mmCIF file of C-alpha atoms in Angstrom:
data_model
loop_
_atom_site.group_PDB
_atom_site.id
_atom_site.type_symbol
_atom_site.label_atom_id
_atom_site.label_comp_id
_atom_site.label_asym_id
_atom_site.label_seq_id
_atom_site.Cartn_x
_atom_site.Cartn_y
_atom_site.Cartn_z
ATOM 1 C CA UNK N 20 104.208 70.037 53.525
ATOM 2 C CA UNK N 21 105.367 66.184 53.052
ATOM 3 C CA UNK N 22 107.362 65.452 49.887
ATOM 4 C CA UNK N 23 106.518 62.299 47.974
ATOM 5 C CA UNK N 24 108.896 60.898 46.097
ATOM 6 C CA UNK N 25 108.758 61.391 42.419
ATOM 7 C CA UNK N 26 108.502 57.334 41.890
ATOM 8 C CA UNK N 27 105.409 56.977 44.175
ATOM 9 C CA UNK N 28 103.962 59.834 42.680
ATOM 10 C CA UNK N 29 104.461 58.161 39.073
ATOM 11 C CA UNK N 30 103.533 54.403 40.642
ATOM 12 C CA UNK N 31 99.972 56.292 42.071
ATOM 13 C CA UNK N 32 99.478 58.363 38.844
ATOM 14 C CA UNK N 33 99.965 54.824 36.848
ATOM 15 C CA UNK N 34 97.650 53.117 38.797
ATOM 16 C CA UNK N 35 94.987 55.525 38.123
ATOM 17 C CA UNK N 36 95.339 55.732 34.409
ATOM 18 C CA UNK N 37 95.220 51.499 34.226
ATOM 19 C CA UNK N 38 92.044 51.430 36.095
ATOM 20 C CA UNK N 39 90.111 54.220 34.427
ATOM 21 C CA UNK N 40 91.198 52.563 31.052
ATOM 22 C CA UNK N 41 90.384 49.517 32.304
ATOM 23 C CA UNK N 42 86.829 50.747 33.708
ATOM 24 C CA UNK N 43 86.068 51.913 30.259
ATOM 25 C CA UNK N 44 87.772 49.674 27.807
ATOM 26 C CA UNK N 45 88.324 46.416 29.616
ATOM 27 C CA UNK N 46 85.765 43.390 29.989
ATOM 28 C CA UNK N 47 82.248 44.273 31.481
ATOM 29 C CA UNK N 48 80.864 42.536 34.613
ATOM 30 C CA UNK N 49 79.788 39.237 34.110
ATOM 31 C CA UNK N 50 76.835 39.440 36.080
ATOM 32 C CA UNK N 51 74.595 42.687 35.991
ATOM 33 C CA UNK N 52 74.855 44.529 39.822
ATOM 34 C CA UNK N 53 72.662 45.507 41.592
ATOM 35 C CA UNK N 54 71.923 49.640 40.842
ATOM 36 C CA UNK N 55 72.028 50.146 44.908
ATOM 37 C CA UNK N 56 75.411 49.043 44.359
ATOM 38 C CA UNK N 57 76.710 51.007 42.340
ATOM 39 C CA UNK N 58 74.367 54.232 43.426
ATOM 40 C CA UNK N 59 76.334 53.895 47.138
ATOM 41 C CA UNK N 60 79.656 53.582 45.696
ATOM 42 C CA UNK N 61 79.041 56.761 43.274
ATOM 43 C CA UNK N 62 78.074 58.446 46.473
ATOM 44 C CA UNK N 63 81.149 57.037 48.682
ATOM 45 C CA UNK N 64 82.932 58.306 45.442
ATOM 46 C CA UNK N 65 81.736 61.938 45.369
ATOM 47 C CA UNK N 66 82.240 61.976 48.830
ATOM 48 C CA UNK N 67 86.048 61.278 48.393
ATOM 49 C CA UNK N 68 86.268 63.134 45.573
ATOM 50 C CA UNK N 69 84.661 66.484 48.001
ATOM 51 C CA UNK N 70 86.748 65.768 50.938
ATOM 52 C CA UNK N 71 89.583 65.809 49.037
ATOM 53 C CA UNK N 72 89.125 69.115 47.485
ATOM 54 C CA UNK N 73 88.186 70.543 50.781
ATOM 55 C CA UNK N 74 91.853 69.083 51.593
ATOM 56 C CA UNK N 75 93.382 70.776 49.096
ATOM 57 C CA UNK N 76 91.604 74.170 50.064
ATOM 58 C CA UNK N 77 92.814 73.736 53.583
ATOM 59 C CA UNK N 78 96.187 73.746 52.319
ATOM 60 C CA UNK N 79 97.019 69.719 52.498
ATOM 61 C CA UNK N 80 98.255 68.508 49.319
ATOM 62 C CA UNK N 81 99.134 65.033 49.902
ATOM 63 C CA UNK N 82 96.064 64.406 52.309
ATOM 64 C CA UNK N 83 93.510 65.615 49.110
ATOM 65 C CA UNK N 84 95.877 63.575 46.275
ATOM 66 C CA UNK N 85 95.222 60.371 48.227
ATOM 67 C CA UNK N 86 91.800 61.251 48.787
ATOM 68 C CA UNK N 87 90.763 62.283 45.573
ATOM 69 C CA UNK N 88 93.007 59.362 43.741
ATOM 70 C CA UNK N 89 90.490 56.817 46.288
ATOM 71 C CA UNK N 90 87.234 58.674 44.880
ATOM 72 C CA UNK N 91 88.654 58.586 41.254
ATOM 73 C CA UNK N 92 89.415 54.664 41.709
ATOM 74 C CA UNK N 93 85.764 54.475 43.805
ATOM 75 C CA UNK N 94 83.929 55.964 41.045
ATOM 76 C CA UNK N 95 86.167 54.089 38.081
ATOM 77 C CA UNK N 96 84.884 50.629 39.695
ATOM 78 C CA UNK N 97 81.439 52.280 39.397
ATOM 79 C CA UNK N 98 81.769 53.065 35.546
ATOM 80 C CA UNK N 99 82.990 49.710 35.107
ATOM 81 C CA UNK N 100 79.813 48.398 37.121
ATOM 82 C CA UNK N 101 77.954 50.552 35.158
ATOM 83 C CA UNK N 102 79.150 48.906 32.112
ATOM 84 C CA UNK N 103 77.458 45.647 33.227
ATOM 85 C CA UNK N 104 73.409 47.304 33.319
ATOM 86 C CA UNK N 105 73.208 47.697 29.636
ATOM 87 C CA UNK N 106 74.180 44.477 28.435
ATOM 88 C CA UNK N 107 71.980 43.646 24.639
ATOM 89 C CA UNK N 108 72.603 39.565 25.370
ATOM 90 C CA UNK N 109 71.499 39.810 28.499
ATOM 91 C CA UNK N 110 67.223 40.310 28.712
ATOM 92 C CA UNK N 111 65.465 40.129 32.398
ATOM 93 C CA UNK N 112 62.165 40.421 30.823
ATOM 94 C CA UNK N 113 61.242 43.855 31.595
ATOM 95 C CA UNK N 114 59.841 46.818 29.239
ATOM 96 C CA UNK N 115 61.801 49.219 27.905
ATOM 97 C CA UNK N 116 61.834 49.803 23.973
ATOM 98 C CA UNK N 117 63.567 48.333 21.512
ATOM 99 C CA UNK N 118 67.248 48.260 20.485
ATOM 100 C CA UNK N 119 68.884 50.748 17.752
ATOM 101 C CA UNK N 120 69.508 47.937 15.240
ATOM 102 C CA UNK N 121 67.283 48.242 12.050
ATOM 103 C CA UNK N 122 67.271 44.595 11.162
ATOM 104 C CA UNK N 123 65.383 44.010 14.895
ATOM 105 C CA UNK N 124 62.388 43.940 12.718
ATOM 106 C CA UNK N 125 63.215 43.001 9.197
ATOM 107 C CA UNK N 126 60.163 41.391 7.502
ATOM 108 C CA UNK N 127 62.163 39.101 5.099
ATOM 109 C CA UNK N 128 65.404 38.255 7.342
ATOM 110 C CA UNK N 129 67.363 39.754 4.324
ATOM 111 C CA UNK N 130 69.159 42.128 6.766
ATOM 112 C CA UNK N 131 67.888 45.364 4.822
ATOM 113 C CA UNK N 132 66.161 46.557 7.492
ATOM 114 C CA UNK N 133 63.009 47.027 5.496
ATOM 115 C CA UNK N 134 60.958 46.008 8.673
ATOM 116 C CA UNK N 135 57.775 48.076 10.139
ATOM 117 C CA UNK N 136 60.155 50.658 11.538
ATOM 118 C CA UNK N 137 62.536 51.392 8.532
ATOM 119 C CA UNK N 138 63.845 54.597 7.124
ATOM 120 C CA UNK N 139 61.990 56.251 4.187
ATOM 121 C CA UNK N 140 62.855 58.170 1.595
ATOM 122 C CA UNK N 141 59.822 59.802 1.721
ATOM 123 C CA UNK N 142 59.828 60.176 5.293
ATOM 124 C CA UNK N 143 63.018 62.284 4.988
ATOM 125 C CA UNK N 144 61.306 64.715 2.174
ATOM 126 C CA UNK N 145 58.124 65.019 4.139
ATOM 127 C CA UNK N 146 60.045 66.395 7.025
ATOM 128 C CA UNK N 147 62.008 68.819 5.088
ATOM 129 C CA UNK N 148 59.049 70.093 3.711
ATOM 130 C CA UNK N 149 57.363 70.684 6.833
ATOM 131 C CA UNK N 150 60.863 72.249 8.047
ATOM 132 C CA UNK N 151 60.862 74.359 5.053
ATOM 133 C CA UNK N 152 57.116 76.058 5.542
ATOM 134 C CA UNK N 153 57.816 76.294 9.306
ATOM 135 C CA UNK N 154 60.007 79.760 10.180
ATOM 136 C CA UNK N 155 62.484 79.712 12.655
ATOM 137 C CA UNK N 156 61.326 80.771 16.472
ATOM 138 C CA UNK N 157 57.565 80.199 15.212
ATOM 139 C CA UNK N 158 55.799 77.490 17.577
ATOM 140 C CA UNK N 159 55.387 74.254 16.287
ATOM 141 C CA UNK N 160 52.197 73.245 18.426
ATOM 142 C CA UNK N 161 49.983 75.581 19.150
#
């Protein structure tokens, strides 16, 4: 087996921490790729990410740490991609329903988020009630 020094094995480990934090935490694409993009490189990814732990079952270390670190960096670059598909500012003019944010459709523009879709008070009891005459395990439909 090949020794690597201890400050190459620090400089790769390094590496692989900044990108995954920056994959997660750092700026988002600026323009949204393609999905076949980023669907190949997952697959190139897992496909690194396999051959290297067939490496390591063969018995070579070093050959499945450089080939697993590649498939970890492959499939942090897809995360980050992946980042860039869900974007609220950006709007291609497909379906798809609406966001999460209650003041979408606020009647008034007070920011309440009193709009067609709001959260009742009575909504909330009427569920509990029909939780409460409903026994555990018994169907719901039927």
């Amino acid at each position: 087996m090949t020794d690597v020094p201890l400050w190459l094995r620090c400089v790769f480990a390094a590496v692989l921490v900044t990108t995954m934090a920056l994959a997660f935490w750092g700026r988002p694409p600026r323009r949204r790729p393609q999905p076949r993009v980023w669907r190949r490189l997952a697959a190139v990814g897992a496909a690194f990410y396999g051959a290297g732990c067939g490496a390591l079952l063969a018995g070579e270390a070093v050959i499945s740490a450089g080939l697993v670190g590649v498939g970890v960096e492959t499939l942090s670059v897809v995360a980050w991609l992946g980042r860039g598909l869900g974007g609220e500012d950006e709007d291609d003019g497909g379906g798809g329903g609406g966001g999460s944010d209650p003041d979408d459709h606020d009647r008034d523009g007070d920011g309440d988020g009193d709009g067609p879709e709001a959260w009742r008070p009575s909504d909330e009891n009427a569920f509990w009630d029909y939780v409460s005459r409903h026994r555990p395990g018994e169907p719901v439909a039927g």
